[in-house]
Coordinates of N, CA and C and ligand atoms in Angstrom, one line a residue:
M24 N 0.8 -1.2 0.0 CA 0.0 0.0 0.0 C 0.9 1.2 0.0
K25 N 0.5 2.2 -0.9 CA 1.3 3.4 -0.9 C 0.8 4.4 0.2
F26 N 1.8 5.1 0.7 CA 1.4 6.1 1.7 C 1.4 7.5 1.1
F27 N 0.3 8.2 1.2 CA 0.3 9.6 0.9 C 0.1 10.4 2.2
V28 N 0.7 11.6 2.3 CA 0.5 12.4 3.5 C -0.5 13.4 3.3
D29 N -1.5 13.5 4.2 CA -2.6 14.4 4.1 C -2.3 15.7 4.8
T30 N -1.5 16.6 4.2 CA -1.2 17.8 4.9 C -0.5 18.8 3.8
A31 N -0.5 20.1 4.2 CA 0.2 21.0 3.4 C 1.3 21.6 4.3
D32 N 1.7 20.9 5.3 CA 2.7 21.4 6.2 C 4.1 20.9 5.7
I33 N 4.9 21.8 5.2 CA 6.1 21.4 4.5 C 7.1 20.7 5.4
A34 N 7.3 21.2 6.7 CA 8.2 20.6 7.6 C 7.8 19.2 7.9
A35 N 6.5 18.9 8.1 CA 6.0 17.6 8.4 C 6.2 16.7 7.2
I36 N 6.0 17.2 6.0 CA 6.2 16.3 4.8 C 7.7 16.0 4.7
R37 N 8.6 17.0 4.9 CA 10.0 16.8 4.7 C 10.5 15.7 5.7
E38 N 10.0 15.7 6.9 CA 10.5 14.7 7.9 C 10.1 13.3 7.4
L39 N 8.9 13.1 6.9 CA 8.5 11.8 6.4 C 9.2 11.4 5.1
V40 N 9.5 12.4 4.3 CA 10.2 12.1 3.0 C 11.6 11.6 3.3
D41 N 12.2 12.2 4.3 CA 13.6 11.8 4.7 C 13.6 10.3 5.2
L42 N 12.5 9.8 5.7 CA 12.4 8.4 6.2 C 11.9 7.5 5.0
G43 N 11.6 8.0 3.9 CA 11.1 7.2 2.8 C 9.7 6.8 2.9
M44 N 8.9 7.5 3.7 CA 7.5 7.1 4.0 C 6.5 7.8 3.1
V45 N 6.9 8.6 2.2 CA 6.0 9.4 1.4 C 6.0 9.0 -0.1
D46 N 4.8 8.4 -0.6 CA 4.7 8.2 -2.0 C 3.9 9.2 -2.7
G47 N 3.3 10.1 -1.9 CA 2.5 11.2 -2.5 C 1.9 12.1 -1.4
V48 N 1.2 13.1 -1.8 CA 0.6 14.0 -0.9 C -0.8 14.4 -1.3
T49 N -1.7 14.5 -0.3 CA -3.0 15.1 -0.6 C -3.3 16.4 0.1
T50 N -3.9 17.3 -0.5 CA -4.3 18.6 0.1 C -5.7 18.8 -0.2
N51 N -6.3 19.7 0.6 CA -7.7 20.1 0.3 C -7.8 21.6 0.7
P52 N -8.9 22.2 0.4 CA -9.0 23.7 0.8 C -8.8 23.9 2.3
S53 N -9.3 23.0 3.1 CA -9.1 23.2 4.6 C -7.7 23.1 5.0
L54 N -6.9 22.2 4.4 CA -5.5 22.0 4.7 C -4.7 23.2 4.2
I55 N -5.1 23.8 3.0 CA -4.4 25.0 2.5 C -4.7 26.1 3.5
M56 N -5.9 26.2 4.0 CA -6.3 27.3 4.9 C -5.4 27.2 6.2
K57 N -5.3 25.9 6.7 CA -4.5 25.6 7.9 C -3.1 26.0 7.7
S58 N -2.5 25.8 6.5 CA -1.1 26.2 6.2 C -0.9 27.7 6.3
G59 N -1.9 28.4 6.0 CA -1.8 29.9 5.9 C -1.0 30.4 4.7
R60 N -0.8 29.5 3.7 CA 0.0 29.8 2.6 C -0.8 30.0 1.3
D61 N -0.2 30.5 0.3 CA -0.8 30.7 -1.0 C -0.8 29.3 -1.7
I62 N -2.0 28.9 -2.2 CA -2.1 27.5 -2.8 C -1.0 27.1 -3.8
K63 N -0.8 28.1 -4.7 CA 0.2 27.7 -5.8 C 1.6 27.6 -5.2
E64 N 1.9 28.5 -4.3 CA 3.3 28.5 -3.7 C 3.5 27.3 -2.9
V65 N 2.6 27.0 -2.0 CA 2.8 25.8 -1.1 C 2.8 24.5 -1.9
T66 N 1.9 24.5 -2.9 CA 1.8 23.2 -3.7 C 3.0 23.0 -4.5
K67 N 3.6 24.1 -5.0 CA 4.8 24.0 -5.8 C 6.0 23.4 -4.9
E68 N 6.0 23.9 -3.7 CA 7.1 23.5 -2.8 C 6.9 22.0 -2.5
I69 N 5.6 21.6 -2.3 CA 5.4 20.1 -2.0 C 5.8 19.3 -3.2
C70 N 5.4 19.8 -4.4 CA 5.7 19.0 -5.6 C 7.3 18.9 -5.8
D71 N 8.0 19.9 -5.4 CA 9.5 19.8 -5.5 C 10.1 18.8 -4.6
L72 N 9.4 18.6 -3.4 CA 9.8 17.8 -2.4 C 9.5 16.3 -2.6
V73 N 8.3 16.1 -3.2 CA 7.8 14.7 -3.4 C 7.6 14.4 -4.8
P74 N 8.3 13.4 -5.3 CA 8.1 13.1 -6.8 C 6.8 12.4 -7.1
G75 N 6.1 11.9 -6.2 CA 4.8 11.2 -6.5 C 3.7 12.2 -6.7
P76 N 2.5 11.6 -6.8 CA 1.3 12.4 -7.1 C 1.0 13.4 -5.9
V77 N 0.7 14.6 -6.2 CA 0.3 15.6 -5.2 C -1.0 16.2 -5.6
S78 N -2.0 15.9 -4.8 CA -3.4 16.3 -5.1 C -3.6 17.8 -4.7
A79 N -4.2 18.5 -5.7 CA -4.6 19.9 -5.4 C -6.0 20.0 -5.8
E80 N -6.8 20.6 -4.9 CA -8.3 20.5 -5.2 C -8.9 21.8 -5.8
T81 N -9.8 21.5 -6.7 CA -10.6 22.6 -7.4 C -11.7 23.1 -6.4
V82 N -12.2 24.3 -6.6 CA -13.3 24.8 -5.7 C -14.5 25.2 -6.5
A83 N -14.5 25.2 -7.9 CA -15.6 25.6 -8.6 C -16.7 24.5 -8.5
L84 N -18.0 24.9 -8.7 CA -19.0 23.9 -8.5 C -19.5 23.3 -9.9
D85 N -19.2 24.1 -11.0 CA -19.6 23.6 -12.3 C -18.4 22.9 -13.0
A86 N -18.7 22.0 -14.0 CA -17.7 21.3 -14.6 C -16.7 22.2 -15.4
E87 N -17.2 23.2 -16.1 CA -16.3 24.0 -16.8 C -15.3 24.7 -15.9
G88 N -15.9 25.2 -14.8 CA -15.0 25.9 -13.8 C -14.0 24.9 -13.2
M89 N -14.4 23.7 -12.9 CA -13.4 22.7 -12.4 C -12.3 22.4 -13.4
I90 N -12.8 22.3 -14.7 CA -11.8 22.0 -15.7 C -10.8 23.1 -15.9
A91 N -11.3 24.3 -15.8 CA -10.4 25.5 -16.0 C -9.4 25.6 -14.8
E92 N -10.0 25.4 -13.6 CA -9.1 25.4 -12.4 C -8.1 24.2 -12.4
G93 N -8.6 23.1 -12.8 CA -7.7 21.9 -12.9 C -6.5 22.1 -13.8
R94 N -6.8 22.7 -15.0 CA -5.7 23.0 -16.0 C -4.7 24.0 -15.4
E95 N -5.3 25.0 -14.6 CA -4.4 26.0 -14.0 C -3.5 25.3 -12.9
L96 N -4.1 24.5 -12.1 CA -3.4 23.8 -11.0 C -2.3 22.9 -11.6
A97 N -2.7 22.3 -12.8 CA -1.7 21.3 -13.4 C -0.5 22.0 -13.9
K98 N -0.5 23.3 -14.1 CA 0.7 24.1 -14.5 C 1.7 24.1 -13.5
I99 N 1.3 23.9 -12.2 CA 2.3 24.0 -11.1 C 3.4 23.0 -11.2
A100 N 3.1 21.8 -11.6 CA 4.2 20.8 -11.7 C 3.6 19.6 -12.4
P101 N 4.5 18.7 -13.0 CA 4.0 17.5 -13.7 C 3.3 16.5 -12.8
N102 N 3.7 16.5 -11.5 CA 3.1 15.5 -10.6 C 1.8 15.9 -9.9
I103 N 1.2 17.0 -10.4 CA -0.1 17.5 -9.8 C -1.2 16.5 -10.2
T104 N -2.0 16.1 -9.2 CA -3.2 15.3 -9.4 C -4.4 16.3 -9.1
I105 N -5.3 16.4 -10.1 CA -6.4 17.4 -9.9 C -7.5 16.7 -9.1
K106 N -7.8 17.3 -8.0 CA -8.9 16.7 -7.1 C -10.2 17.4 -7.4
V107 N -11.2 16.6 -7.7 CA -12.5 17.2 -8.0 C -13.5 16.4 -7.1
P108 N -14.6 17.1 -6.7 CA -15.6 16.4 -5.8 C -16.4 15.4 -6.5
L109 N -17.0 14.5 -5.8 CA -17.8 13.5 -6.4 C -19.2 14.0 -6.5
T110 N -19.4 14.9 -7.5 CA -20.7 15.4 -7.9 C -20.8 15.1 -9.4
W111 N -22.0 15.3 -9.9 CA -22.2 15.0 -11.4 C -21.2 15.9 -12.2
A112 N -21.1 17.2 -11.8 CA -20.2 18.1 -12.4 C -18.7 17.6 -12.3
G113 N -18.4 17.1 -11.1 CA -17.1 16.6 -10.9 C -16.8 15.4 -11.8
L114 N -17.8 14.5 -12.0 CA -17.5 13.4 -12.9 C -17.3 13.8 -14.3
K115 N -18.0 14.9 -14.7 CA -17.8 15.4 -16.1 C -16.4 16.0 -16.2
A116 N -16.0 16.7 -15.2 CA -14.7 17.3 -15.2 C -13.6 16.2 -15.2
C117 N -13.9 15.1 -14.4 CA -12.9 14.0 -14.4 C -12.7 13.4 -15.7
K118 N -13.8 13.2 -16.5 CA -13.7 12.6 -17.8 C -12.9 13.4 -18.7
V119 N -13.2 14.8 -18.7 CA -12.4 15.7 -19.7 C -11.0 15.7 -19.3
L120 N -10.7 15.9 -18.0 CA -9.3 16.1 -17.6 C -8.5 14.8 -17.8
T121 N -9.2 13.6 -17.5 CA -8.5 12.4 -17.7 C -8.2 12.2 -19.2
E122 N -9.1 12.5 -20.1 CA -8.9 12.4 -21.5 C -7.7 13.3 -22.0
E123 N -7.5 14.3 -21.2 CA -6.3 15.2 -21.6 C -5.0 14.6 -21.0
G124 N -5.1 13.5 -20.4 CA -3.9 12.8 -19.9 C -3.5 13.2 -18.5
R125 N -4.4 13.9 -17.8 CA -4.0 14.3 -16.4 C -4.5 13.3 -15.4
M126 N -3.8 13.3 -14.2 CA -4.2 12.5 -13.1 C -5.3 13.2 -12.4
V127 N -6.4 12.4 -12.1 CA -7.5 13.0 -11.4 C -7.9 12.2 -10.1
N128 N -8.1 12.9 -9.0 CA -8.5 12.2 -7.8 C -9.9 12.7 -7.5
V129 N -10.9 11.7 -7.5 CA -12.2 12.1 -7.2 C -12.5 11.9 -5.7
T130 N -12.8 13.0 -5.1 CA -12.8 13.1 -3.6 C -14.2 13.2 -3.0
L131 N -14.3 13.1 -1.7 CA -15.6 13.1 -1.0 C -16.5 12.0 -1.5
C132 N -16.0 10.8 -1.5 CA -16.7 9.6 -1.9 C -17.3 8.9 -0.6
F133 N -18.6 8.7 -0.6 CA -19.2 8.1 0.6 C -20.0 6.8 0.3
S134 N -20.0 6.4 -1.0 CA -20.8 5.2 -1.3 C -20.1 4.4 -2.5
A135 N -20.5 3.1 -2.5 CA -19.9 2.3 -3.6 C -20.4 2.7 -5.0
N136 N -21.6 3.2 -5.0 CA -22.1 3.7 -6.3 C -21.3 4.9 -6.8
Q137 N -21.0 5.8 -5.9 CA -20.2 6.9 -6.3 C -18.9 6.4 -6.9
A138 N -18.3 5.5 -6.2 CA -17.0 4.9 -6.6 C -17.1 4.3 -8.0
L139 N -18.2 3.6 -8.2 CA -18.4 3.0 -9.5 C -18.4 4.0 -10.6
L140 N -19.1 5.1 -10.4 CA -19.2 6.2 -11.4 C -17.9 6.8 -11.6
A141 N -17.1 7.0 -10.5 CA -15.8 7.6 -10.7 C -14.9 6.7 -11.6
A142 N -15.0 5.4 -11.4 CA -14.1 4.5 -12.2 C -14.6 4.6 -13.7
K143 N -15.9 4.6 -13.9 CA -16.4 4.7 -15.3 C -15.9 6.0 -15.9
A144 N -15.8 7.1 -15.1 CA -15.3 8.4 -15.6 C -13.8 8.5 -15.8
G145 N -13.1 7.3 -15.5 CA -11.7 7.2 -15.7 C -10.8 7.8 -14.6
A146 N -11.3 8.0 -13.4 CA -10.5 8.6 -12.3 C -9.2 7.8 -12.1
T147 N -8.2 8.5 -11.8 CA -6.9 7.8 -11.4 C -7.0 7.3 -10.0
F148 N -7.6 8.1 -9.1 CA -7.8 7.8 -7.7 C -9.3 8.0 -7.3
I149 N -9.8 7.2 -6.5 CA -11.1 7.5 -5.8 C -10.8 7.6 -4.3
S150 N -11.3 8.6 -3.7 CA -11.0 8.9 -2.3 C -12.3 8.7 -1.4
P151 N -12.5 7.4 -0.9 CA -13.5 7.2 0.1 C -13.1 7.7 1.4
F152 N -14.0 8.4 2.1 CA -13.6 9.1 3.4 C -14.1 8.2 4.6
I153 N -13.1 7.5 5.1 CA -13.4 6.5 6.2 C -13.8 7.2 7.5
G154 N -13.0 8.1 8.0 CA -13.3 8.8 9.3 C -14.6 9.5 9.4
R155 N -15.0 10.2 8.3 CA -16.2 10.9 8.3 C -17.4 10.0 8.3
L156 N -17.3 8.8 7.8 CA -18.4 7.8 7.9 C -18.4 7.2 9.3
D157 N -17.2 6.9 9.9 CA -17.2 6.4 11.2 C -17.8 7.4 12.2
D158 N -17.6 8.7 11.9 CA -18.2 9.8 12.8 C -19.8 9.6 12.8
L159 N -20.3 9.1 11.7 CA -21.8 8.9 11.7 C -22.2 7.5 12.1
N160 N -21.3 6.8 12.7 CA -21.5 5.4 13.1 C -21.7 4.4 12.0
I161 N -21.2 4.8 10.8 CA -21.2 3.8 9.7 C -19.8 3.4 9.5
D162 N -19.6 2.1 9.4 CA -18.2 1.6 9.3 C -17.5 1.9 7.9
G163 N -16.6 2.9 8.0 CA -16.0 3.4 6.8 C -15.2 2.3 6.1
M164 N -14.7 1.3 6.8 CA -13.9 0.2 6.3 C -14.7 -0.7 5.4
D165 N -16.0 -0.8 5.7 CA -16.9 -1.6 4.8 C -17.0 -1.0 3.4
L166 N -16.9 0.3 3.4 CA -17.0 1.0 2.1 C -15.7 0.6 1.2
I167 N -14.6 0.6 1.9 CA -13.3 0.3 1.2 C -13.4 -1.1 0.7
A168 N -14.0 -2.0 1.5 CA -14.1 -3.4 1.1 C -15.0 -3.6 -0.1
D169 N -16.2 -2.8 -0.1 CA -17.1 -2.9 -1.2 C -16.5 -2.4 -2.5
I170 N -15.8 -1.3 -2.4 CA -15.2 -0.7 -3.6 C -14.1 -1.7 -4.1
R171 N -13.3 -2.3 -3.2 CA -12.3 -3.2 -3.7 C -12.9 -4.4 -4.5
Q172 N -14.0 -4.9 -3.9 CA -14.7 -6.0 -4.6 C -15.2 -5.6 -6.0
I173 N -15.9 -4.4 -6.0 CA -16.4 -4.0 -7.3 C -15.3 -3.7 -8.4
Y174 N -14.3 -3.0 -7.9 CA -13.2 -2.7 -8.9 C -12.5 -4.0 -9.4
D175 N -12.4 -5.0 -8.4 CA -11.7 -6.2 -8.8 C -12.6 -7.0 -9.8
N176 N -13.9 -7.0 -9.5 CA -14.9 -7.7 -10.4 C -14.7 -7.3 -11.8
Y177 N -14.5 -6.0 -12.0 CA -14.5 -5.5 -13.4 C -13.1 -5.0 -13.9
E178 N -12.1 -5.3 -13.1 CA -10.7 -4.9 -13.4 C -10.6 -3.4 -13.7
F179 N -11.3 -2.6 -12.9 CA -11.2 -1.1 -13.1 C -9.8 -0.8 -12.6
K180 N -9.2 0.2 -13.3 CA -7.8 0.6 -13.0 C -7.7 1.7 -11.9
T181 N -8.8 2.3 -11.7 CA -8.9 3.4 -10.7 C -8.3 2.9 -9.3
Q182 N -7.4 3.7 -8.7 CA -6.8 3.2 -7.5 C -7.6 3.7 -6.3
I183 N -7.8 2.8 -5.3 CA -8.6 3.2 -4.1 C -7.6 3.9 -3.2
L184 N -8.0 5.1 -2.9 CA -7.1 6.0 -2.0 C -7.9 6.2 -0.7
A185 N -7.7 5.3 0.3 CA -8.4 5.5 1.6 C -8.1 6.8 2.2
A186 N -9.1 7.6 2.4 CA -8.9 9.0 3.0 C -9.7 9.2 4.3
S187 N -9.5 10.3 4.8 CA -10.1 10.7 6.1 C -9.7 9.6 7.1
I188 N -8.4 9.3 7.1 CA -7.9 8.3 8.1 C -7.6 9.0 9.4
R189 N -8.1 8.4 10.5 CA -7.9 9.1 11.8 C -7.0 8.3 12.7
T190 N -6.9 7.0 12.5 CA -6.1 6.2 13.5 C -5.1 5.3 12.8
A191 N -4.1 4.8 13.6 CA -3.2 3.9 13.0 C -3.9 2.6 12.6
N192 N -4.9 2.2 13.4 CA -5.7 1.0 13.1 C -6.4 1.1 11.7
H193 N -6.8 2.3 11.3 CA -7.4 2.5 10.0 C -6.3 2.1 8.9
M194 N -5.1 2.4 9.2 CA -4.0 2.2 8.2 C -3.9 0.6 7.9
S195 N -3.8 -0.1 9.0 CA -3.6 -1.6 8.8 C -4.9 -2.2 8.3
E196 N -6.0 -1.7 8.7 CA -7.3 -2.3 8.1 C -7.4 -2.0 6.6
A197 N -7.1 -0.8 6.2 CA -7.1 -0.4 4.8 C -6.1 -1.3 4.0
A198 N -5.0 -1.6 4.6 CA -3.9 -2.4 3.9 C -4.4 -3.9 3.8
K199 N -5.1 -4.3 4.9 CA -5.6 -5.7 4.9 C -6.7 -5.9 3.8
I200 N -7.5 -4.9 3.6 CA -8.5 -5.0 2.6 C -8.0 -4.9 1.2
G201 N -6.8 -4.2 1.1 CA -6.2 -4.0 -0.2 C -6.4 -2.7 -0.9
A202 N -6.6 -1.6 0.0 CA -6.6 -0.3 -0.6 C -5.2 -0.1 -1.3
D203 N -5.3 0.6 -2.5 CA -4.0 0.8 -3.2 C -3.1 1.9 -2.5
V204 N -3.8 2.8 -1.9 CA -3.1 4.0 -1.2 C -3.9 4.3 0.0
A205 N -3.2 4.9 1.0 CA -3.9 5.5 2.2 C -3.3 6.8 2.4
T206 N -4.1 7.8 2.6 CA -3.6 9.1 2.9 C -3.9 9.5 4.3
A207 N -2.9 9.9 5.1 CA -3.1 10.1 6.5 C -2.3 11.3 7.0
P208 N -2.8 12.0 8.1 CA -2.0 13.0 8.6 C -0.7 12.5 9.2
P209 N 0.4 13.3 9.2 CA 1.7 12.9 9.7 C 1.6 12.2 11.1
S210 N 0.7 12.8 12.0 CA 0.6 12.2 13.3 C 0.1 10.8 13.3
V211 N -0.7 10.4 12.4 CA -1.2 9.0 12.3 C -0.1 8.1 11.8
I212 N 0.6 8.6 10.8 CA 1.7 7.8 10.3 C 2.8 7.5 11.4
K213 N 3.1 8.5 12.2 CA 4.0 8.4 13.3 C 3.4 7.4 14.3
A214 N 2.1 7.5 14.6 CA 1.5 6.7 15.6 C 1.6 5.2 15.3
M215 N 1.8 4.9 14.0 CA 1.9 3.5 13.6 C 3.1 2.8 14.2
A216 N 4.1 3.6 14.6 CA 5.3 3.1 15.2 C 5.1 2.7 16.7
S217 N 4.1 3.2 17.3 CA 4.0 3.1 18.8 C 3.3 1.8 19.2
H218 N 3.8 1.2 20.3 CA 3.1 0.1 20.9 C 3.5 0.1 22.4
A219 N 2.6 0.0 23.3 CA 2.8 0.1 24.7 C 3.8 -1.0 25.1
L220 N 3.8 -2.2 24.5 CA 4.7 -3.3 24.9 C 6.1 -2.9 24.4
T221 N 6.3 -2.2 23.3 CA 7.6 -1.8 22.9 C 8.2 -0.8 23.9
D222 N 7.4 0.1 24.4 CA 7.9 1.1 25.4 C 8.2 0.3 26.7
K223 N 7.3 -0.6 27.1 CA 7.6 -1.3 28.3 C 8.8 -2.2 28.2
G224 N 9.0 -2.9 27.1 CA 10.1 -3.7 26.9 C 11.4 -2.9 26.9
L225 N 11.4 -1.8 26.3 CA 12.6 -0.9 26.2 C 13.0 -0.4 27.6
D226 N 12.0 -0.1 28.3 CA 12.2 0.4 29.7 C 13.0 -0.7 30.5
Q227 N 12.5 -1.9 30.4 CA 13.1 -3.0 31.1 C 14.5 -3.3 30.7
F228 N 14.7 -3.3 29.3 CA 16.1 -3.5 28.8 C 17.0 -2.4 29.3
L229 N 16.6 -1.2 29.4 CA 17.5 -0.1 29.8 C 17.8 -0.2 31.3
K230 N 16.8 -0.7 32.1 CA 17.1 -0.9 33.5 C 18.1 -2.0 33.7
D231 N 17.9 -3.1 33.0 CA 18.8 -4.2 33.1 C 20.2 -3.9 32.6
W232 N 20.3 -3.1 31.6 CA 21.6 -2.7 31.0 C 22.3 -1.8 32.0
A233 N 21.6 -0.9 32.7 CA 22.2 -0.1 33.7 C 22.9 -0.9 34.8
E234 N 22.2 -2.0 35.1 CA 22.7 -3.0 36.1 C 24.1 -3.6 35.7
T235 N 24.3 -3.7 34.4 CA 25.5 -4.4 34.0 C 26.7 -3.4 34.1
G236 N 26.5 -2.1 34.2 CA 27.5 -1.1 34.3 C 28.3 -1.0 33.0
Q237 N 27.9 -1.7 31.9 CA 28.7 -1.6 30.7 C 28.3 -0.4 29.8
K238 N 29.2 -0.2 28.8 CA 29.0 0.9 27.8 C 29.3 0.3 26.4
I239 N 28.5 0.6 25.5 CA 28.8 0.2 24.1 C 29.8 1.1 23.4
L240 N 29.7 2.4 23.7 CA 30.6 3.4 23.1 C 31.4 4.1 24.2
Ligands
LIG326 C1 -8.3 13.4 1.6 O1 -7.9 13.6 0.5 C2 -8.8 14.4 2.5 O2 -8.0 15.6 2.3 C3 -8.7 14.0 3.9 O3 -8.3 12.7 4.1 C4 -9.9 14.4 4.7 O4 -9.8 14.0 6.0 P1 -10.7 14.5 7.3 O5 -12.0 13.9 7.2 O6 -9.9 14.1 8.5 O7 -10.7 16.0 7.1

């Protein structure tokens, strides 16, 4: 499973890039707002840092507007993936932009039918939002499994990009189901390294080591 980082925070992306943990980046209007930066400037910096796909989201509501914004965002760098919402207009924009040879990420997906339409429209990525479904007491992971089954049934090439990931557990569950990509905030990716038994074990080893009075260096 590829790891995308869901942030526009350059320092956080750089730290994970240095560890080889970043295959791409996703941003959205809320994350751009949080960064306090100009969308084109910050996105360019991210694209220079990460060779993989970097999603930049359109904000128009009509297809023509999304297409125009998508073409403008695509000028930032060759690895830009144009993010459009899963609306009827978004599907139209997806089809046009895909036919122009651009990568398109169809976002805000909350049902298997929406994902089916996005695949038919040629999307490069479909972004089902796990956490926001969980918030409503609907198991977001079931949606990932449904989409996996449908895409496999018909050999759709659209990649499942598990989004709205809130916990380290979401990452392993998405990987078990076979999501192609998961996008998560840096804090979640870091949390994947934590285990209470690792901390406890390390504590004990250090206590015992101190008893030996030895030094390695
Ligand atoms: C994905 O592309 C979205 O930017 C993101 O995963 C949304 O996550 P949230 O529901 O935590 O805002």
